[in-house]
CSV table of C-alpha atoms in Angstrom, one decimal:
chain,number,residue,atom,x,y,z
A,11,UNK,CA,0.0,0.0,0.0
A,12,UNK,CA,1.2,3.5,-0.7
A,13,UNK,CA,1.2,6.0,1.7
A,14,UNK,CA,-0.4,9.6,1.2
A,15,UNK,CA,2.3,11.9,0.6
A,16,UNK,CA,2.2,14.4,3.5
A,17,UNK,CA,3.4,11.5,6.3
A,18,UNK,CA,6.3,10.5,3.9
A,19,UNK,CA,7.6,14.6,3.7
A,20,UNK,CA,7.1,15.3,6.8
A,21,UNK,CA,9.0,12.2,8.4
A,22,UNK,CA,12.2,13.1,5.0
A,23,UNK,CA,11.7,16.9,7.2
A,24,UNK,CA,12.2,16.1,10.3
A,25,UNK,CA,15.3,14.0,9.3
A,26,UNK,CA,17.3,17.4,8.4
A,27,UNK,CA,17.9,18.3,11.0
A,28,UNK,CA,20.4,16.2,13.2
A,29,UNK,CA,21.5,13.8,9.8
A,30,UNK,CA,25.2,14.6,8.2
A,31,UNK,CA,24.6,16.9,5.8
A,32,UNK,CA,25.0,14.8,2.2
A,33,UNK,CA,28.3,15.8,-0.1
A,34,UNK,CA,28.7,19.3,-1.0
A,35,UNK,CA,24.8,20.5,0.3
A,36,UNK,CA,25.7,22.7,3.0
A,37,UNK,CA,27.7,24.9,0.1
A,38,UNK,CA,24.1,24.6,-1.7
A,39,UNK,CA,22.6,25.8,1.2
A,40,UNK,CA,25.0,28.9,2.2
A,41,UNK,CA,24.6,29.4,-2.0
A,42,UNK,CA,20.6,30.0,-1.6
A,43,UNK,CA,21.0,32.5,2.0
A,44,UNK,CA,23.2,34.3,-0.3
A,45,UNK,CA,21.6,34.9,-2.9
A,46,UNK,CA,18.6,35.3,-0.5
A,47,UNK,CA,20.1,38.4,0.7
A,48,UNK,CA,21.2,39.7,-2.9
A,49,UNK,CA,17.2,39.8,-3.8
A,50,UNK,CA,16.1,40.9,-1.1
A,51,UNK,CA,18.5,44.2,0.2
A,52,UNK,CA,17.3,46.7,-3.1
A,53,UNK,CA,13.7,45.3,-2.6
A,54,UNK,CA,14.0,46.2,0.8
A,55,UNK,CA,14.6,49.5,-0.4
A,56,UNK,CA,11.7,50.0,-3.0
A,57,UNK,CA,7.9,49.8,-2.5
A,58,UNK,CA,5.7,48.0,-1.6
A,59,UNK,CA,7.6,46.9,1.3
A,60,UNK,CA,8.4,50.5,2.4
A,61,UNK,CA,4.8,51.1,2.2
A,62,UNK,CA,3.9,47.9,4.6
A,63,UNK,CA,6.6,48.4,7.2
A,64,UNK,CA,5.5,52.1,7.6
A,65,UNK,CA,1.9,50.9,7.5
A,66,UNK,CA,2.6,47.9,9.8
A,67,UNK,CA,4.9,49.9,12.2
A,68,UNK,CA,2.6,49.9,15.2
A,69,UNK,CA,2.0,46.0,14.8
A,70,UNK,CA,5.7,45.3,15.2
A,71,UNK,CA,5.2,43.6,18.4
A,72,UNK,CA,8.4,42.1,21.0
A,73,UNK,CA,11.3,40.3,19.5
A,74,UNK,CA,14.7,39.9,17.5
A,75,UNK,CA,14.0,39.3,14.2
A,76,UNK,CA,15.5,41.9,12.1
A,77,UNK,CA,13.7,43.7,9.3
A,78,UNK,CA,16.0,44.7,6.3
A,79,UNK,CA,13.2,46.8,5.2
A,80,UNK,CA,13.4,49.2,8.3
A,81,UNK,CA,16.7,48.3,10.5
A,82,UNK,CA,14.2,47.9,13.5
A,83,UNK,CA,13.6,44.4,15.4
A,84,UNK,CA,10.4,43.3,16.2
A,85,UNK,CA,8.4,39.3,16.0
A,86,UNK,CA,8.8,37.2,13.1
A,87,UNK,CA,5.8,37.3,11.4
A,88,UNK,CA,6.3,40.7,11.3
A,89,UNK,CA,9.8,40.6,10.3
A,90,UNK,CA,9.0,37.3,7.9
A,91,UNK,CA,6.1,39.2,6.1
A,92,UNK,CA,8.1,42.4,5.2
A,93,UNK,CA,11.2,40.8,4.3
A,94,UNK,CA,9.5,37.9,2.3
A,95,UNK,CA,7.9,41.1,-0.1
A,96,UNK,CA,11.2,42.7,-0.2
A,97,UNK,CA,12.7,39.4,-1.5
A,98,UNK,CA,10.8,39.4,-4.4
A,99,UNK,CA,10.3,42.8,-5.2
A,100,UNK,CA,12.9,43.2,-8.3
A,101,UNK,CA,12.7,39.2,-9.8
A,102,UNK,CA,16.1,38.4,-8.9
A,103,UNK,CA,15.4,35.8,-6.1
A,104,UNK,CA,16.1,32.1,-6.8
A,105,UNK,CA,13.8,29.5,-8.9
A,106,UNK,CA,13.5,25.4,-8.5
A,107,UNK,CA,13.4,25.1,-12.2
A,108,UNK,CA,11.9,21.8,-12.4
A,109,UNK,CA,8.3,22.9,-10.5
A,110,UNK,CA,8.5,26.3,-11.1
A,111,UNK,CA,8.4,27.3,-7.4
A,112,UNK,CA,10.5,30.5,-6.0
A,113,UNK,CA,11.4,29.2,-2.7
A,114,UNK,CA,13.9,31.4,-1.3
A,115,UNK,CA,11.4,34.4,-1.0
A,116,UNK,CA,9.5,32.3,1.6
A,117,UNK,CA,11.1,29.9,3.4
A,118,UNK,CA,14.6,32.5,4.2
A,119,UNK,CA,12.2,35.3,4.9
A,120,UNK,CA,10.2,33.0,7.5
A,121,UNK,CA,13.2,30.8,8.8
A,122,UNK,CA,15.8,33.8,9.1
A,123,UNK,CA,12.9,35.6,10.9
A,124,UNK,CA,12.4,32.6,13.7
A,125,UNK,CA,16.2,31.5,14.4
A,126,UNK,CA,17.3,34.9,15.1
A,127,UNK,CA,14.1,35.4,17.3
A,128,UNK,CA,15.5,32.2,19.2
A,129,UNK,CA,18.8,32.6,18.6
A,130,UNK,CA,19.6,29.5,16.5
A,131,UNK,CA,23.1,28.9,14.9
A,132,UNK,CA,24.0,29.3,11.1
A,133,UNK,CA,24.1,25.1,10.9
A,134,UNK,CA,20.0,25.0,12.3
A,135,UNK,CA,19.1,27.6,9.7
A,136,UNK,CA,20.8,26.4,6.7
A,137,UNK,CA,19.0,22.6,7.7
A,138,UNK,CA,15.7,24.6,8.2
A,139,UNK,CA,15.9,25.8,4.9
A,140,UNK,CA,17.0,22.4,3.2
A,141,UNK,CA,14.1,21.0,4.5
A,142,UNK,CA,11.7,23.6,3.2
A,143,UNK,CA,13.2,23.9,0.1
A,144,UNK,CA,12.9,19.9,-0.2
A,145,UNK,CA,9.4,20.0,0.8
A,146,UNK,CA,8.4,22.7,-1.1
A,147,UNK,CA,10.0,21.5,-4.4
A,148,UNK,CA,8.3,18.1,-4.4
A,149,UNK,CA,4.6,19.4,-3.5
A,150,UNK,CA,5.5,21.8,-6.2
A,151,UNK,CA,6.6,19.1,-8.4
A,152,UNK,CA,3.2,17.4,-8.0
A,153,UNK,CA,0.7,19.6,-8.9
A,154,UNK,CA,2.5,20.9,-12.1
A,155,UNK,CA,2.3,22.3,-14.8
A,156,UNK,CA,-1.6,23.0,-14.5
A,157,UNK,CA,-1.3,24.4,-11.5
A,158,UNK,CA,0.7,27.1,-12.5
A,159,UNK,CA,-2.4,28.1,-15.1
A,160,UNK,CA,-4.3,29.8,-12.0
A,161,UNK,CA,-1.9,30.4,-9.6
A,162,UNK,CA,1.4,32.1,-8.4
A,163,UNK,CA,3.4,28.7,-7.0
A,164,UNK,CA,5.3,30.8,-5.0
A,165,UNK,CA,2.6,31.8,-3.1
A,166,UNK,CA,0.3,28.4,-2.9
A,167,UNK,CA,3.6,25.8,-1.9
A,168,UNK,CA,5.9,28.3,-0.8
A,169,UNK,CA,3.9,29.0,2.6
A,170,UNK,CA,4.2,25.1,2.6
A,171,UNK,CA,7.7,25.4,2.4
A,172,UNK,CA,8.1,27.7,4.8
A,173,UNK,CA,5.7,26.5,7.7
A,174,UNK,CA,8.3,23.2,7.0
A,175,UNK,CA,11.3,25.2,7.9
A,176,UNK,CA,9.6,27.0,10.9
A,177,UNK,CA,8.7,23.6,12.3
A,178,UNK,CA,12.1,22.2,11.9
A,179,UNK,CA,13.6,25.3,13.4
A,180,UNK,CA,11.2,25.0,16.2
A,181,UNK,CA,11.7,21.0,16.7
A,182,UNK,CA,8.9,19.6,15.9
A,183,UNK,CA,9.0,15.6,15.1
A,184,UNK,CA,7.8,14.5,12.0
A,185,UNK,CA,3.6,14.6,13.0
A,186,UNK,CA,3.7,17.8,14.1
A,187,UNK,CA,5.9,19.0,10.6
A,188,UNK,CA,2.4,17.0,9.0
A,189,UNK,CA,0.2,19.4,11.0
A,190,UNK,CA,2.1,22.3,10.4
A,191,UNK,CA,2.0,21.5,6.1
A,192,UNK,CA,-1.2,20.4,6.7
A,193,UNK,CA,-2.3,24.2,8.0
A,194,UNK,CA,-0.3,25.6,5.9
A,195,UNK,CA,-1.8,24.4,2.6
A,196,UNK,CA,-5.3,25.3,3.9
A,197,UNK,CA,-3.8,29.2,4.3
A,198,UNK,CA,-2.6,29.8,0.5
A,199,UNK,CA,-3.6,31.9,-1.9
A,200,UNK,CA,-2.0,33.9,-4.6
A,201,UNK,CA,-3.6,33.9,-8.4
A,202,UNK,CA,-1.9,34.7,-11.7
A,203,UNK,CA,-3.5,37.7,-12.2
A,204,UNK,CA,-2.5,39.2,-10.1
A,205,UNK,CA,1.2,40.0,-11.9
A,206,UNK,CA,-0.1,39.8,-15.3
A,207,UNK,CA,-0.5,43.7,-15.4
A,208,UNK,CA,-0.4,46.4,-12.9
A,209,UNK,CA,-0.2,46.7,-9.3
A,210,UNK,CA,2.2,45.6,-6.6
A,211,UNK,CA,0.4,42.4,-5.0
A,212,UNK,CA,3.3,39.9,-6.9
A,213,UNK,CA,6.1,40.7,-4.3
A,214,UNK,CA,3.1,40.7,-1.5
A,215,UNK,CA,2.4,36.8,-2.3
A,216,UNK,CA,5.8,35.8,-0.9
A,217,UNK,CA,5.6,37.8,2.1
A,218,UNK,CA,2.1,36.5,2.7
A,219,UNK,CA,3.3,32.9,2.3
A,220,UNK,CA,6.4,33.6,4.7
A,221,UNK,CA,3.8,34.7,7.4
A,222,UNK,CA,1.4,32.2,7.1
A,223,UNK,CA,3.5,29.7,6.8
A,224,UNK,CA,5.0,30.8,10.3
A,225,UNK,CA,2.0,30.9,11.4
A,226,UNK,CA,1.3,27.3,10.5
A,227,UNK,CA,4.5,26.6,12.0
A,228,UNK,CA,3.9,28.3,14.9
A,229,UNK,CA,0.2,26.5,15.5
A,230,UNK,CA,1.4,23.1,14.9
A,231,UNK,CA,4.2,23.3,17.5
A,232,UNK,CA,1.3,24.7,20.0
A,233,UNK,CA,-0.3,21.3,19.2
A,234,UNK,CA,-2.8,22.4,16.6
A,235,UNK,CA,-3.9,19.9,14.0
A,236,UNK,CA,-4.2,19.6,10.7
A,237,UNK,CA,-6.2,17.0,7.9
A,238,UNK,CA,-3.5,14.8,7.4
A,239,UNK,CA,-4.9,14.1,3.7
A,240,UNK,CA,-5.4,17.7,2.7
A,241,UNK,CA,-2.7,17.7,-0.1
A,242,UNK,CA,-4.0,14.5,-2.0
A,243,UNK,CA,-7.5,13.8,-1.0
A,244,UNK,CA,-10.4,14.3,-3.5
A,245,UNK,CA,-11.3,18.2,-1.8
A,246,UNK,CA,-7.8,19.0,-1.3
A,247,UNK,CA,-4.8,21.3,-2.3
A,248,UNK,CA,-4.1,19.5,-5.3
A,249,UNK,CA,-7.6,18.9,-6.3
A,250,UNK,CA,-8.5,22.3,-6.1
A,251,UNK,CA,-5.3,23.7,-7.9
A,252,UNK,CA,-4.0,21.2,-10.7
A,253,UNK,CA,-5.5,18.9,-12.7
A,254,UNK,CA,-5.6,15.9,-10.6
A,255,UNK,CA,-4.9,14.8,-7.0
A,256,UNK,CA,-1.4,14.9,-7.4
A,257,UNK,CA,1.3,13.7,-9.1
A,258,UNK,CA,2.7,12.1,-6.2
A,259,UNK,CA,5.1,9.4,-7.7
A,260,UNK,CA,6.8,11.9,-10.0
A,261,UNK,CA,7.3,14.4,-7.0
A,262,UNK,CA,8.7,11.8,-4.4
A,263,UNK,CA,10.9,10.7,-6.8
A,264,UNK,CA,14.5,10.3,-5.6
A,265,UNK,CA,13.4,11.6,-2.4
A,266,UNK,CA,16.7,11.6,-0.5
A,267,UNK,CA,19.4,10.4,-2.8
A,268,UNK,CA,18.4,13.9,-5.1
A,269,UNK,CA,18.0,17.4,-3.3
A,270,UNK,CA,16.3,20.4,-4.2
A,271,UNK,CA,18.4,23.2,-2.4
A,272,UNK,CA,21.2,21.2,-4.6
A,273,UNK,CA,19.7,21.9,-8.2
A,274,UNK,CA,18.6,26.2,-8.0
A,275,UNK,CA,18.8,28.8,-10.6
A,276,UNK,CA,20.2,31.7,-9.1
A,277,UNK,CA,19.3,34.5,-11.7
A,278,UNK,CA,21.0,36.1,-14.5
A,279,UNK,CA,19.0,39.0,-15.2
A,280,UNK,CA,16.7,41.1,-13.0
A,281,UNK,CA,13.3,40.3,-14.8
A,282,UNK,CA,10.8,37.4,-14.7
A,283,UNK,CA,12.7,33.7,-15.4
A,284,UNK,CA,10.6,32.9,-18.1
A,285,UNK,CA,12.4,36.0,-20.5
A,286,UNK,CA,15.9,34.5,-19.5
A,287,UNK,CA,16.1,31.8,-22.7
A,288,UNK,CA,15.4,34.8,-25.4
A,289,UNK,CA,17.6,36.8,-23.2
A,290,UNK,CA,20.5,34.4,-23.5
A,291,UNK,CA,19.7,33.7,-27.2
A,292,UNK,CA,20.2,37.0,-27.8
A,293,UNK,CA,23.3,37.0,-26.1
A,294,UNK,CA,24.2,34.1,-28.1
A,295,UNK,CA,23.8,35.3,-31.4
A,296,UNK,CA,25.1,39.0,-31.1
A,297,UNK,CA,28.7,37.5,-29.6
A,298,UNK,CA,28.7,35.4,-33.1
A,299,UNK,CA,27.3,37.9,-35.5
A,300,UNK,CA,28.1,41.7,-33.5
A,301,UNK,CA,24.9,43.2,-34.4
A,302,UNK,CA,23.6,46.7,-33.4
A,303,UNK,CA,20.6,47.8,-32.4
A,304,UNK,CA,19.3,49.8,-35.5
A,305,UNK,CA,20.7,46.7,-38.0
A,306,UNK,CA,17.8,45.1,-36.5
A,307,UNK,CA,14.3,45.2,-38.1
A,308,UNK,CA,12.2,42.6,-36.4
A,309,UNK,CA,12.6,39.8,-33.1
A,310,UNK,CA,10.5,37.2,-32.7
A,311,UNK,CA,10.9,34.9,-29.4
A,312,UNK,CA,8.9,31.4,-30.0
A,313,UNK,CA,8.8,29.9,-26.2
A,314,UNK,CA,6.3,28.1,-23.9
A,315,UNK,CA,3.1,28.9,-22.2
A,316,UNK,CA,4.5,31.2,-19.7
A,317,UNK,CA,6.4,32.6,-21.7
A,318,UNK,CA,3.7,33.8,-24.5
A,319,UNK,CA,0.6,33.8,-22.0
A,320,UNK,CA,2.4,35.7,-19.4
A,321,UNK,CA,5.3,38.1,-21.0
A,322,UNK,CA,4.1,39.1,-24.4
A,323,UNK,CA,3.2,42.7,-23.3
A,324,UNK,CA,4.3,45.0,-26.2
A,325,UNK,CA,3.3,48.5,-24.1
A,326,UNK,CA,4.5,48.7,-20.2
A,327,UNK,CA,4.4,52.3,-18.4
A,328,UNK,CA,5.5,50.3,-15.0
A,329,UNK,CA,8.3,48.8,-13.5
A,330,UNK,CA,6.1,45.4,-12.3
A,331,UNK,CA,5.1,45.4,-16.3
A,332,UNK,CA,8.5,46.1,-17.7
A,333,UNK,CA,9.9,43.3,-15.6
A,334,UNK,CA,7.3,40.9,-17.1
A,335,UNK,CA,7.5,42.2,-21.0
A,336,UNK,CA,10.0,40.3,-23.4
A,337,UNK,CA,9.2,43.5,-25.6
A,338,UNK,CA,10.9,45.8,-22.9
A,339,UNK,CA,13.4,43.6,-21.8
A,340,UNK,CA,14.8,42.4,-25.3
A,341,UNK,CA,14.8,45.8,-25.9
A,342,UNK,CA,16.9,46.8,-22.8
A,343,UNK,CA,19.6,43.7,-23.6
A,344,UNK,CA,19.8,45.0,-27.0
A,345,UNK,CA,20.9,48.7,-26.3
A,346,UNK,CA,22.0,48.5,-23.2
A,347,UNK,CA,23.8,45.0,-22.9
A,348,UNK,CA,22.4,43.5,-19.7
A,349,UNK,CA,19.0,43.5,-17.8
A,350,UNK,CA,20.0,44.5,-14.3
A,351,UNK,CA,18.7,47.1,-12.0
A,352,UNK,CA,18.9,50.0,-14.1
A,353,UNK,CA,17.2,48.6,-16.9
A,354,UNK,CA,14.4,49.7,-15.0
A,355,UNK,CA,15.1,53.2,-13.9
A,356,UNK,CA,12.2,55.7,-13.9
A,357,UNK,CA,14.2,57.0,-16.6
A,358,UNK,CA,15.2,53.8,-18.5
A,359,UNK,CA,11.5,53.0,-18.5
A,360,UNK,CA,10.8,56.6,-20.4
A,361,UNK,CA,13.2,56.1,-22.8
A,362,UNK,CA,11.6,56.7,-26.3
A,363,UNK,CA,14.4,54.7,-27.7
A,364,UNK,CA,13.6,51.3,-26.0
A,365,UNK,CA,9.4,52.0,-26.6
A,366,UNK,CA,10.5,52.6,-30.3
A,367,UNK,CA,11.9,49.5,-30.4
A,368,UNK,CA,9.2,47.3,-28.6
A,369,UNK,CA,6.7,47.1,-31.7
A,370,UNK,CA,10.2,45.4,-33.4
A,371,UNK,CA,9.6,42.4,-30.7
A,372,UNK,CA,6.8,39.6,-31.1
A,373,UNK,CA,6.1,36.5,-29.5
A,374,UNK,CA,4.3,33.3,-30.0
A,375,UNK,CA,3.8,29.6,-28.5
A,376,UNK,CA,5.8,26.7,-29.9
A,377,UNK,CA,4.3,23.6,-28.9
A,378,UNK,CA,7.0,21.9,-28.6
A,379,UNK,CA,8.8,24.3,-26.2
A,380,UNK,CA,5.5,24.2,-24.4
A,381,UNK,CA,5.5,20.1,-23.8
A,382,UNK,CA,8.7,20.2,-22.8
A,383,UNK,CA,8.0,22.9,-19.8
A,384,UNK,CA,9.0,22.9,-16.4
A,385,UNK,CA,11.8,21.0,-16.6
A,386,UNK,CA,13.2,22.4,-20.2
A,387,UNK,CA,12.9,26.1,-20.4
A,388,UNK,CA,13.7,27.4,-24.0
A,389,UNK,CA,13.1,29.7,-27.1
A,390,UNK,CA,13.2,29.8,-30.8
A,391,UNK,CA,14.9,33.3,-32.0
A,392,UNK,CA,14.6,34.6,-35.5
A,393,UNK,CA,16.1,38.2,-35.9
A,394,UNK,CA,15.5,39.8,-39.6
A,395,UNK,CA,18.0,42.3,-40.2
A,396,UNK,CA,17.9,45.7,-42.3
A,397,UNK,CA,20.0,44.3,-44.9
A,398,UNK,CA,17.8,41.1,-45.1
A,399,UNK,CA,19.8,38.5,-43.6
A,400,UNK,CA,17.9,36.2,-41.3
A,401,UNK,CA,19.6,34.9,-38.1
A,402,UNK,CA,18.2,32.2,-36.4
A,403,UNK,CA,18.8,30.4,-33.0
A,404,UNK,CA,17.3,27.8,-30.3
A,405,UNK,CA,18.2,28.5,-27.3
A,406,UNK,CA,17.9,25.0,-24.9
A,407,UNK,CA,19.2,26.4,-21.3
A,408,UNK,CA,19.2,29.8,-19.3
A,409,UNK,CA,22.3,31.1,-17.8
A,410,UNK,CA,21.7,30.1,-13.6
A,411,UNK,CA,20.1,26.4,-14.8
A,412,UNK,CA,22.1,23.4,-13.2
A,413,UNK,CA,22.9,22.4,-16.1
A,414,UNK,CA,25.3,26.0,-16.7
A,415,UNK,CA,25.1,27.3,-13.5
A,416,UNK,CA,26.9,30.4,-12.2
A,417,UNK,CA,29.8,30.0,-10.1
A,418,UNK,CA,30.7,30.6,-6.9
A,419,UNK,CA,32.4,34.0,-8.4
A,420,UNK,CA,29.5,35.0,-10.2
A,421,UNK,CA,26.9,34.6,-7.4
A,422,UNK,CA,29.5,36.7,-5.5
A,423,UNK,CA,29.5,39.2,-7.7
A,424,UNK,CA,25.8,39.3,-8.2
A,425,UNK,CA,25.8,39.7,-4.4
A,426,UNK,CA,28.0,43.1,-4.1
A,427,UNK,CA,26.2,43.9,-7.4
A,428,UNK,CA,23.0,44.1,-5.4
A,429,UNK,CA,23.8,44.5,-1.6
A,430,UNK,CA,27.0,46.7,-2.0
A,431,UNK,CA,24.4,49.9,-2.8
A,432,UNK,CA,22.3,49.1,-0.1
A,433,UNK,CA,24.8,48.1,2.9
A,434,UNK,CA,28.6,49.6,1.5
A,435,UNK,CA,31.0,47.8,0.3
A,436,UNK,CA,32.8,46.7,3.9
A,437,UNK,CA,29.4,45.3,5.3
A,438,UNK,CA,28.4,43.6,2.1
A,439,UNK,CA,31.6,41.7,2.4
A,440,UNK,CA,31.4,41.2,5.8
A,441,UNK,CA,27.8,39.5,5.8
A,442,UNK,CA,29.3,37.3,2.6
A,443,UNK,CA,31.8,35.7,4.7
A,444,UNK,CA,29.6,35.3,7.7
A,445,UNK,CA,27.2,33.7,5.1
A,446,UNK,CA,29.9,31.0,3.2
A,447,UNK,CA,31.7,30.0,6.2
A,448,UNK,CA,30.9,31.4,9.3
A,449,UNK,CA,28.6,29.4,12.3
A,450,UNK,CA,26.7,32.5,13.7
A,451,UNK,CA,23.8,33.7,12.3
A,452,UNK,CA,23.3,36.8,10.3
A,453,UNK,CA,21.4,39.9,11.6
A,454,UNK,CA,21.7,37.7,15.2
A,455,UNK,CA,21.0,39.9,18.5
């Protein structure tokens, strides 16, 4: 007899956090709480976070977790809820390729939140994490790719994730890790809409999954229950958000001898993932043929669903939209060589130049590309240019995939990239070598 998918996680959860860590994971680990900090210190900086914590200020409450977006200390739903938004603010936070889930923004926002209200060590975080990032990955993993055609994964599993974490920081055994998923997958929300044009409720979904899953956490460890068959059974989280009950073989598949927190993209370019393969291809073909941006007369990006249903937006007049137009961002690469930070600049974004070129840029669905989708993410490029010849290219990878990841040197230099603005140069590289080899905690009391 098979069992139901939730005992099975949350006994592999509870195992992280006393068993030797497995060849080379704890690097993966101190990779993602990296990389965690590089997203999150400009978002922290940039609304709507700003907006909440002044909002919020008076709901602060008692405690030591630290929120980036303010400096000031408070409890760690607080603290988890405000950071979670700033991690995912300006699309540079990390992706599990494979089930389409963003977990960092969550599960580091919520986990980060409760060890330095408790005053936990770096090895209990970085196993907290593991473990949400495992869990989070394979419930993920189950209920795609129809899930994804409603709702915002990140959101739905990642306040799974997270609640995981929170339990295994706060030493729950493997029931009570089942209660606190179980909870937690009754508390999600978060529909596609809701980034597919204006408004800021996008980086609001991972904050909201951080807290809640906390929360869940939180309840489970005070001995609140959950239904113990609420992720497969015929009225539950699956059920309601894919296209079945759950492909449960497929996601505990190699379920401790494979590891999520081992296989992340870490981001390339500041803009939604599912841009990066037309990005790249671009890349590609302008190192091989040196084009310029007036030799060319028309782009057009054939990709998967996401890619067609979600970023073919040939008119943006807002940062949120800009981020999620291959128009914009093609357009961005092409003059100004990268999609970073500044490619969305209040006055980057009214550049007449780069709106001028948009209408160049279309974009349809191949098939193909579209079968092939979580787990192989690429586009078809044809470029016509003004003197007629045609350049063509399929790109199969993006830059920050396992299979071409980026180095330990390039998420380092992502990392001052992003944090060196926000903290100076001598703290940024302070908190990156608490974060690759030291044993205390970062932003600890």
């Amino acid at each position: 007899m098979t069992l139901p998918p939730l005992p099975v996680l949350a006994a592999h959860a509870a195992g992280w956090r006393d068993a030797p860590w497995p060849d080379g994971l704890e690097h993966h680990a101190r990779r993602a709480l990296l990389d965690w900090f590089a997203a999150t210190l400009p978002g922290a900086r940039r609304q709507p976070a700003t907006l909440l914590a002044a909002a919020l200020a008076g709901e602060r409450g008692p405690g030591q977790a630290l929120c980036y977006v303010d400096g000031q200390r408070g409890a760690p739903r607080h603290a988890a809820l405000l950071n979670g938004i700033a991690s995912h603010t300006v699309e540079f936070d990390d992706i599990h390729r494979d089930s389409g889930l963003h977990p960092g923004s969550p599960t580091v926002a919520a986990v980060l939140a409760l060890a330095q209200a408790r005053g936990a060590d770096m090895d209990a975080l970085l196993r907290a994490m593991a473990a949400g990032y495992e869990v989070g990955g394979r419930v993920a993993l189950a209920v795609q790719p129809s899930h994804y055609r409603m709702w915002h994964t990140t959101a739905t599993v990642g306040t799974i994730a997270a609640a995981v974490a929170g339990a295994v920081l706060l030493g729950c055994d493997a029931a009570r890790i089942g209660h606190a998923m179980a909870l937690a997958a009754t508390m999600t929300g978060g529909l596609q809409q809701a980034f597919r044009g204006e408004g800021m409720s996008k980086p609001m979904h991972a904050g909201r999954a951080a807290e809640a899953g906390l929360l869940a956490a939180q309840a489970a460890a005070a001995g609140v229950t959950g239904a113990p068959d609420v992720l497969d059974g015929a009225a539950g989280f699956a059920a309601a958000t894919s296209d079945s009950t759950g492909q449960w073989g497929r996601a505990l598949e190699g379920l401790g001898a494979r590891f999520v927190i081992g296989e992340m993209t870490f981001k390339n370019h500041g803009c939604c993932g599912h841009i990066f393969p037309a990005l790249d291809g671009l890349l590609a073909l302008r190192a091989r043929h040196l084009f310029a941006p007036d030799d060319v007369v028309q782009v057009h990006i054939a990709g998967y669903r996401a890619t067609a249903e979600i970023c073919d937006r040939p008119r943006v007049h807002t940062e949120q939209e800009a981020r999620f137009s291959l128009q914009y961002c093609v357009a961005a690469l092409l003059h100004h060589g990268a999609v970073r930070l500044d490619a969305f600049a209040p006055e980057r974004l009214r550049d007449p130049v780069l709106h001028g070129f948009m209408p160049r840029v279309s974009v349809s669905l191949a098939p193909e590309l579209a079968e092939a989708y979580p787990r192989r993410r690429a586009a078809r490029l044809r470029l016509v240019l003004r003197d007629g010849t045609v350049l063509e290219h399929e790109q199969p990878t993006r830059k920050g995939d396992p299979e071409d990841p980026l180095t330990d040197a390039e998420l380092d230099a992502k990392f001052h990239e992003l944090a060196d603005p926000v903290l100076g140069v001598p703290a940024a590289r302070a908190l990156r070598r608490l974060i690759r080899q030291g044993t205390w905690l970062p932003g600890g009391a």
